[in-house]
Amino acid sequence: MNALPEFKTLIEEIDYGTPASKAEKQVTLTVDGRPITVPEGTSIMRASMEAGVEIPKLCATDMMDAFGSCRVCLVEIEGRGGTPASCTTPVGEGMVVHTQSDRLSAIRRGVMELYISDHPSAWGGPAGTGASEFDQVAKSVGLSENRYGIDGRNHVAPGNGSLTIDYMVRDESNPYFTYDPAQCIVCSRCVRACEEVQGTFALTIEGRGFESRMAAGMHQPFLESECVSCGACVQACPTDALREKSVLAKGMPEHSVVTTCAYCGVGCSFKAEMRGEELVRMVPWKDGKANRGHSCVKGRFAYGYTTHKDRILNPMIREKISDPWREVSWEEALAYTAKEFRRLQYQYGRGAVGGITSSRCTNEETYLVQKLVRQGFANNNVDTCARVCHSPTGYGLGQTYGTSAGTQDFDSVEDTDVIMVIGANPSAAHPVFASRMKKRIRQGAKLIVLDPRVTETVDSVHAKADYHLPLKPGTNVAVVTALAHVIVTEGLFDEKFIRERCDWSEFEDYASFVAEERHGPEEVEKLSGVPAELIRDAARLYAKGGNGAIYYGLGVTEHSQGSTTVIAIANLAMLTGNIGRRGVGVNPLRGQNNVQGSCDMGSFPHELPGYRHISGDAVRDIYESLWGVKLDNEPGLRIPNMLDAAVEGTFKGLYIQGEDILQSDPDTKHVSAGLAAMECVVVHDLFLNETANYAHVFLPGSTFLEKDGTFTNAERRINRVRKVMAPKNGFADWEVTQKMAQAMGLNWNYAHPSQIMDEIAQTTPSFAYVSYDLLDEKGSVQWPCNEKAPEGTPIMHIGGFVRGKGKFIRTEYVATDEKTGPRFPLLLTTGRILSQYNVGAQTRRTDNVMWHSEDRLEIHPHDAENRGLRDGDWVRLSSRAGETTLRALITERVSPGVVYTTFHHPDTQANVITTDFSDWATNCPEYKVTAVQVSPSNGPSQWQEEYDELSRRSRRIEGHLEAAE
């Protein structure tokens, strides 16, 4: 077993004061007698820190550009007069710097004394934690007195000075942090963090002179301002003016562990900072290669669900879904499950049971679930939530490039000149990457967005889209093909790249196809509603604007032509030579923390780990020899097929780990009918979710804080997940799956997840060199990681495609069968909001509900007026599949004829509305196009009332009050 690092103390990261210089030329200087060689353009402060000499600082941090306002970091330079600030002074060849002298010490003490004179600590009052950077600098400069007294004008609480007209009470409005203006020293670090790191520009310094202080928005409480609660300002603040409420309540942390966020596909690295086994706070880790020290409100603060009272901690069983739950031992629950699955297979056949892996669990846990299905159930009836989100990515990129994942790392965006975002809203769904993207846009990169809505990504502060193509939902293929039409007909394609890297005859066929007049912008305008000239201008910018990178999301894949659109995007990148180097590429923005990993681990019914088809004899031989069983060479059932078979009476048992298919999958009535027809549904999760309404066995799950393992993010980065506390349910999820396998007679004896990863590496070529030792050494690696790339592969397809030659494929536009008409004249599309995540099971159990307590229906003022609707009115949303009710939000963010809602709250159940239409190649549901009608409503629909009653009954536990979802 691989040795794991022990973090028994607090991980202290070095703050070099200013960012690193990217210059190639080197400069040598001397700092306090120590020679140091650094890149040209490096600040004296950073060079000194690299030489092991720390210069006191207050306004400087290496997450932001130098500012030079605090006057604490002064130094002396031989041959120069004065005492320049080390943060704003670049190094010079042969420079001799002194950071300590009587003169410098006197200046620093004087500056700090002035700060202290207007600070609560000078009056003996509460100064927050007493462990801030400000406190440490005051100690380091030797400040021992305050000569300025306590009388006079100041910013501290009334009663301690003669004049307190500048005092402001604490702002406690934000649920996660507090702002105490009395402790603000106007260093501007928070303001700069909001601008430079996050890109929201929500903070400012108001007033002049002595009246100066930081303010949110227009002197608003934080909760009412444009602040997105990413935590960058709190992280940057050198005093306790901005401080996490959890720290003020629990005290400073004592030790920390580096782990990976369990929310979206960005895969941010965090330090989980602890007191004993209690989590005090999550702090973004600067060495995290996905987030580079930044975070969003979810990863930074929304971890309260891990200790929420709704968590189920004991296994439960019931014979019928109308019965109350009965708490049992782990042994009884697992024995019952094994007995039921064996009975069902004996009674109905080997294929009568299956499993669904989780995109929220680790790679190792996902690997074990698919192994349980293939080795234990002896079939291939395994699927994952990627079926309903990014399965078209796997198909489309696999066909064109030869690998089923994105081509770049997130750092690549720093070299991008033209960013094209299609069917994604990174500002809401992938906010940490969005911050990096917007920073690049502020530096001069151009932005093209294809989206039916005016999203936050289209209209962001100082990072607005140069071209927004507001296409009609369902016309992605037509619009992307029209972009290719312009590039081909105007001769903007990269012939050299295509001849070297792609099949020229296939390109010629593709070029003749897209050049047809029916694919021209004028014809496509009739289908999509996008003005022809807008399509032409966007195509020219992408083709001629330098490095072009495409980022896309579920607005591409969740269509009946999702796979075709992915192919069209791949064609576009090949057409312009935007593949195989930094700053370019095709990048799917994955939705869940490990949806990439769940695909990598063989969660599809037709593929073994590493995207190798189950029909391949050589691939099956690897697993048959290792597992000691004969594997079925036929693909198993996908999730929709499982539900169909259940309704037909041939599929009877399902093990669901960490997924809520009743809320997340389309056509909720069909899902509920399928689950109700099964005889043994096993839900393995943290909470009694919506799917558990139809479960017969509930196995309590563990959170990301309670397990070891790995997640793989949207850039193929394999990150370590480290256990920071004992599982409250008794076992990590991989242990539960192993115990189930043992109950079914399998000889599994993993002692640690590192051993599971060793098996993955042994059997999967793209993971051949991955081990916990390597991950602990490197921090993370990107697959493929093998003999050809022993330290991983940040950029794919350098010098050539994985499949050999890039493959151009025709992309014929076929209109969806889901069409509007007199009964259903509007088109519904769905998406996410910043503060909530997926089906909301985690974020709804945190204070994030303060920002989004319900799903709302966005509707254009024209459509609202035609229906007599006002903002906030209850409306009935109906489709061919069903109906629900929710409140209207009248906005011009959607076009006339289009409505939009989120799907975070189960009482709305937006998927009651969505239909069973799906992608032609992968069965990915068409969530993004549903013909609907909107009308006034007086209350919940009949279905909502019936569902609410079912949920109430199904959550009864013997001996307990009703359990909450």
Coordinates of N, CA and C in Angstrom, one line a residue, residues 268-381:
C268 N -11.3 22.3 -7.9 CA -10.4 23.2 -7.2 C -9.8 22.5 -6.0
S269 N -8.6 22.8 -5.7 CA -7.8 22.3 -4.6 C -8.0 23.2 -3.4
F270 N -8.3 22.6 -2.2 CA -8.5 23.4 -1.0 C -7.6 22.8 0.1
K271 N -7.4 23.7 1.1 CA -6.9 23.2 2.4 C -8.1 23.2 3.3
A272 N -8.4 22.0 3.8 CA -9.4 21.8 4.8 C -8.7 22.0 6.1
E273 N -9.1 23.2 6.7 CA -8.4 23.6 8.0 C -9.3 23.2 9.2
M274 N -8.7 22.5 10.1 CA -9.4 21.7 11.1 C -9.0 22.2 12.6
R275 N -10.0 21.9 13.5 CA -9.7 21.8 14.9 C -10.2 20.5 15.4
G276 N -9.2 19.6 15.7 CA -9.6 18.2 15.9 C -10.2 17.6 14.7
E277 N -11.4 17.1 14.8 CA -12.2 16.5 13.6 C -13.3 17.5 13.2
E278 N -13.2 18.7 13.6 CA -14.2 19.7 13.2 C -13.6 20.6 12.1
L279 N -14.3 20.7 11.0 CA -13.8 21.6 9.9 C -14.1 23.1 10.3
V280 N -13.1 23.9 10.3 CA -13.2 25.3 10.6 C -13.5 26.1 9.3
R281 N -12.7 25.8 8.2 CA -12.9 26.5 7.0 C -12.2 25.8 5.9
M282 N -12.6 26.1 4.6 CA -12.0 25.6 3.4 C -11.2 26.8 2.8
V283 N -9.9 26.7 2.5 CA -9.1 27.8 2.0 C -8.5 27.3 0.7
P284 N -8.8 28.0 -0.4 CA -8.2 27.6 -1.7 C -6.7 27.5 -1.7
W285 N -6.2 26.4 -2.2 CA -4.7 26.1 -2.2 C -4.1 26.7 -3.4
K286 N -3.1 27.6 -3.2 CA -2.4 28.3 -4.3 C -1.7 27.3 -5.3
D287 N -1.3 26.2 -4.8 CA -0.6 25.2 -5.7 C -1.6 24.3 -6.4
G288 N -2.9 24.5 -6.2 CA -3.8 23.8 -7.0 C -3.8 24.2 -8.4
K289 N -3.5 23.3 -9.3 CA -3.3 23.7 -10.7 C -4.6 24.0 -11.5
A290 N -5.7 23.6 -11.0 CA -7.0 23.9 -11.6 C -7.5 25.3 -11.2
N291 N -7.3 25.7 -9.9 CA -7.9 27.0 -9.5 C -6.8 28.0 -9.1
R292 N -5.6 27.6 -8.9 CA -4.5 28.6 -8.7 C -4.9 29.5 -7.5
G293 N -5.4 29.0 -6.4 CA -5.7 29.7 -5.2 C -7.0 30.5 -5.2
H294 N -7.8 30.3 -6.2 CA -9.1 31.0 -6.2 C -10.3 30.0 -5.8
S295 N -11.5 30.5 -5.6 CA -12.6 29.6 -5.2 C -13.9 30.3 -5.6
C296 N -15.0 29.6 -5.4 CA -16.3 30.2 -5.5 C -17.1 29.9 -4.2
V297 N -18.3 30.5 -4.2 CA -19.1 30.4 -2.9 C -19.4 29.0 -2.5
K298 N -19.5 28.1 -3.5 CA -19.8 26.7 -3.1 C -18.6 26.0 -2.5
G299 N -17.5 26.0 -3.2 CA -16.3 25.3 -2.6 C -15.8 25.9 -1.4
R300 N -15.8 27.2 -1.3 CA -15.2 28.0 -0.2 C -16.1 27.9 1.0
F301 N -17.4 27.9 0.9 CA -18.2 28.1 2.1 C -19.3 27.0 2.2
A302 N -19.8 26.4 1.1 CA -21.0 25.6 1.2 C -20.7 24.1 1.5
Y303 N -20.1 23.9 2.6 CA -19.7 22.5 3.0 C -20.6 22.1 4.2
G304 N -21.6 22.9 4.6 CA -22.4 22.6 5.8 C -23.2 21.4 5.6
Y305 N -23.5 21.0 4.4 CA -24.3 19.8 4.2 C -23.6 18.5 4.8
T306 N -22.3 18.6 4.9 CA -21.6 17.4 5.4 C -21.9 17.0 6.8
T307 N -22.4 18.0 7.6 CA -22.8 17.7 9.0 C -24.3 18.0 9.2
H308 N -25.0 18.1 8.1 CA -26.4 18.5 8.3 C -27.3 17.5 9.0
K309 N -28.3 17.9 9.7 CA -29.1 17.0 10.5 C -29.9 16.1 9.6
D310 N -30.1 16.4 8.3 CA -30.8 15.5 7.4 C -30.0 14.2 7.0
R311 N -28.7 14.2 7.2 CA -27.9 13.1 6.8 C -28.4 11.8 7.5
I312 N -28.6 10.8 6.7 CA -28.9 9.4 7.2 C -27.6 8.7 7.5
L313 N -27.5 8.2 8.8 CA -26.2 7.6 9.2 C -26.3 6.1 9.4
N314 N -27.5 5.6 9.4 CA -27.7 4.1 9.6 C -28.4 3.5 8.4
P315 N -28.0 2.3 8.0 CA -28.7 1.5 6.9 C -30.1 1.3 7.3
M316 N -31.0 1.3 6.2 CA -32.4 1.0 6.4 C -32.9 0.1 5.3
I317 N -34.0 -0.6 5.6 CA -34.6 -1.5 4.6 C -36.1 -1.4 4.8
R318 N -36.9 -1.8 3.8 CA -38.3 -1.9 3.9 C -38.7 -2.8 2.7
E319 N -39.8 -3.6 2.9 CA -40.2 -4.5 1.9 C -41.0 -3.8 0.8
K320 N -41.8 -2.9 1.2 CA -42.6 -2.1 0.2 C -42.3 -0.6 0.3
I321 N -42.4 0.1 -0.8 CA -42.1 1.6 -0.7 C -43.2 2.3 0.1
S322 N -44.3 1.7 0.4 CA -45.4 2.3 1.2 C -45.1 2.1 2.7
D323 N -44.1 1.2 3.0 CA -43.8 1.0 4.4 C -42.9 2.0 5.0
P324 N -42.9 2.2 6.3 CA -41.9 3.1 6.9 C -40.5 2.4 6.8
W325 N -39.5 3.2 6.8 CA -38.1 2.6 6.9 C -37.8 2.0 8.2
R326 N -37.0 1.0 8.2 CA -36.6 0.3 9.5 C -35.1 0.3 9.5
E327 N -34.5 0.9 10.6 CA -33.1 0.9 10.7 C -32.5 -0.5 11.1
V328 N -31.4 -0.8 10.4 CA -30.9 -2.2 10.6 C -29.3 -2.0 10.7
S329 N -28.7 -3.1 11.0 CA -27.2 -3.1 11.0 C -26.7 -3.1 9.6
W330 N -25.4 -2.8 9.4 CA -24.8 -2.9 8.1 C -24.9 -4.4 7.6
E331 N -24.6 -5.3 8.5 CA -24.6 -6.7 8.1 C -26.0 -7.1 7.5
E332 N -27.1 -6.7 8.2 CA -28.4 -7.1 7.8 C -28.7 -6.4 6.4
A333 N -28.4 -5.2 6.3 CA -28.7 -4.4 5.1 C -28.0 -5.0 3.9
L334 N -26.7 -5.4 4.0 CA -26.0 -5.9 2.9 C -26.4 -7.3 2.6
A335 N -26.7 -8.1 3.6 CA -27.1 -9.5 3.4 C -28.5 -9.5 2.7
Y336 N -29.3 -8.6 3.1 CA -30.7 -8.5 2.4 C -30.5 -8.1 1.0
T337 N -29.6 -7.1 0.7 CA -29.4 -6.7 -0.7 C -28.9 -7.8 -1.5
A338 N -27.9 -8.5 -1.0 CA -27.3 -9.6 -1.8 C -28.3 -10.7 -2.1
K339 N -29.1 -11.0 -1.1 CA -30.1 -12.1 -1.2 C -31.2 -11.7 -2.3
E340 N -31.6 -10.4 -2.2 CA -32.6 -9.9 -3.2 C -32.1 -9.9 -4.6
F341 N -30.9 -9.4 -4.8 CA -30.3 -9.4 -6.1 C -30.1 -10.8 -6.7
R342 N -29.7 -11.7 -5.9 CA -29.6 -13.1 -6.3 C -30.9 -13.7 -6.7
R343 N -31.9 -13.4 -5.8 CA -33.3 -13.9 -6.1 C -33.8 -13.4 -7.4
L344 N -33.6 -12.1 -7.7 CA -34.1 -11.5 -8.9 C -33.4 -12.0 -10.1
Q345 N -32.1 -12.3 -10.0 CA -31.4 -12.9 -11.2 C -31.9 -14.3 -11.4
Y346 N -32.1 -15.1 -10.3 CA -32.6 -16.4 -10.5 C -34.0 -16.5 -11.1
Q347 N -34.8 -15.5 -10.6 CA -36.2 -15.5 -11.0 C -36.5 -14.9 -12.4
Y348 N -35.7 -13.8 -12.7 CA -36.0 -13.1 -14.0 C -34.8 -13.1 -15.0
G349 N -33.7 -13.7 -14.6 CA -32.6 -13.8 -15.5 C -31.4 -12.9 -15.1
R350 N -30.2 -13.2 -15.6 CA -29.0 -12.5 -15.2 C -29.1 -11.0 -15.5
G351 N -29.8 -10.6 -16.5 CA -29.8 -9.2 -16.9 C -30.9 -8.4 -16.2
A352 N -31.5 -9.0 -15.1 CA -32.6 -8.3 -14.4 C -32.2 -7.3 -13.4
V353 N -30.9 -7.2 -13.2 CA -30.4 -6.2 -12.2 C -29.2 -5.4 -12.9
G354 N -28.9 -4.2 -12.3 CA -27.9 -3.4 -12.8 C -27.4 -2.4 -11.8
G355 N -26.6 -1.4 -12.2 CA -26.1 -0.4 -11.3 C -25.8 0.9 -12.0
I356 N -25.9 2.0 -11.2 CA -25.6 3.3 -11.7 C -24.5 3.9 -10.8
T357 N -23.4 4.3 -11.5 CA -22.3 4.9 -10.8 C -22.5 6.4 -10.6
S358 N -21.7 6.9 -9.7 CA -21.9 8.3 -9.3 C -20.8 9.2 -9.8
S359 N -21.2 10.4 -10.3 CA -20.2 11.4 -10.8 C -19.8 12.3 -9.6
R360 N -20.3 12.0 -8.4 CA -19.9 12.7 -7.2 C -18.9 11.9 -6.4
C361 N -18.8 10.6 -6.6 CA -17.9 9.8 -5.9 C -16.6 9.7 -6.5
T362 N -15.6 9.1 -5.9 CA -14.2 9.1 -6.4 C -14.1 8.1 -7.6
N363 N -13.0 8.2 -8.3 CA -12.7 7.3 -9.4 C -12.7 5.8 -8.9
E364 N -12.1 5.7 -7.7 CA -11.9 4.3 -7.1 C -13.3 3.7 -6.8
E365 N -14.2 4.6 -6.3 CA -15.5 4.1 -5.9 C -16.3 3.7 -7.2
T366 N -16.2 4.6 -8.2 CA -16.9 4.3 -9.5 C -16.4 3.1 -10.1
Y367 N -15.1 2.9 -10.1 CA -14.4 1.7 -10.7 C -15.0 0.4 -10.0
L368 N -15.2 0.5 -8.7 CA -15.7 -0.7 -8.0 C -17.2 -1.0 -8.3
V369 N -18.0 0.1 -8.5 CA -19.4 -0.2 -8.8 C -19.5 -0.9 -10.2
Q370 N -18.7 -0.4 -11.2 CA -18.8 -1.1 -12.5 C -18.2 -2.5 -12.4
K371 N -17.2 -2.6 -11.6 CA -16.6 -4.0 -11.4 C -17.6 -4.9 -10.7
L372 N -18.4 -4.4 -9.7 CA -19.4 -5.2 -9.1 C -20.5 -5.6 -10.1
V373 N -20.9 -4.8 -11.0 CA -21.9 -5.1 -12.0 C -21.3 -6.2 -12.9
R374 N -20.1 -6.0 -13.4 CA -19.6 -6.9 -14.4 C -19.1 -8.2 -13.8
Q375 N -18.5 -8.2 -12.7 CA -18.0 -9.4 -12.1 C -19.0 -10.1 -11.2
G376 N -19.8 -9.3 -10.4 CA -20.8 -9.8 -9.5 C -22.1 -10.1 -10.1
F377 N -22.6 -9.1 -10.9 CA -23.9 -9.3 -11.5 C -23.8 -10.1 -12.8
A378 N -22.6 -10.2 -13.4 CA -22.3 -10.9 -14.6 C -23.0 -10.4 -15.8
N379 N -23.2 -9.0 -15.9 CA -23.7 -8.4 -17.0 C -23.1 -7.0 -17.2
N380 N -23.5 -6.3 -18.2 CA -22.9 -4.9 -18.4 C -24.0 -3.8 -18.2
N381 N -25.0 -4.1 -17.3 CA -26.0 -3.1 -17.1 C -25.5 -2.0 -16.1

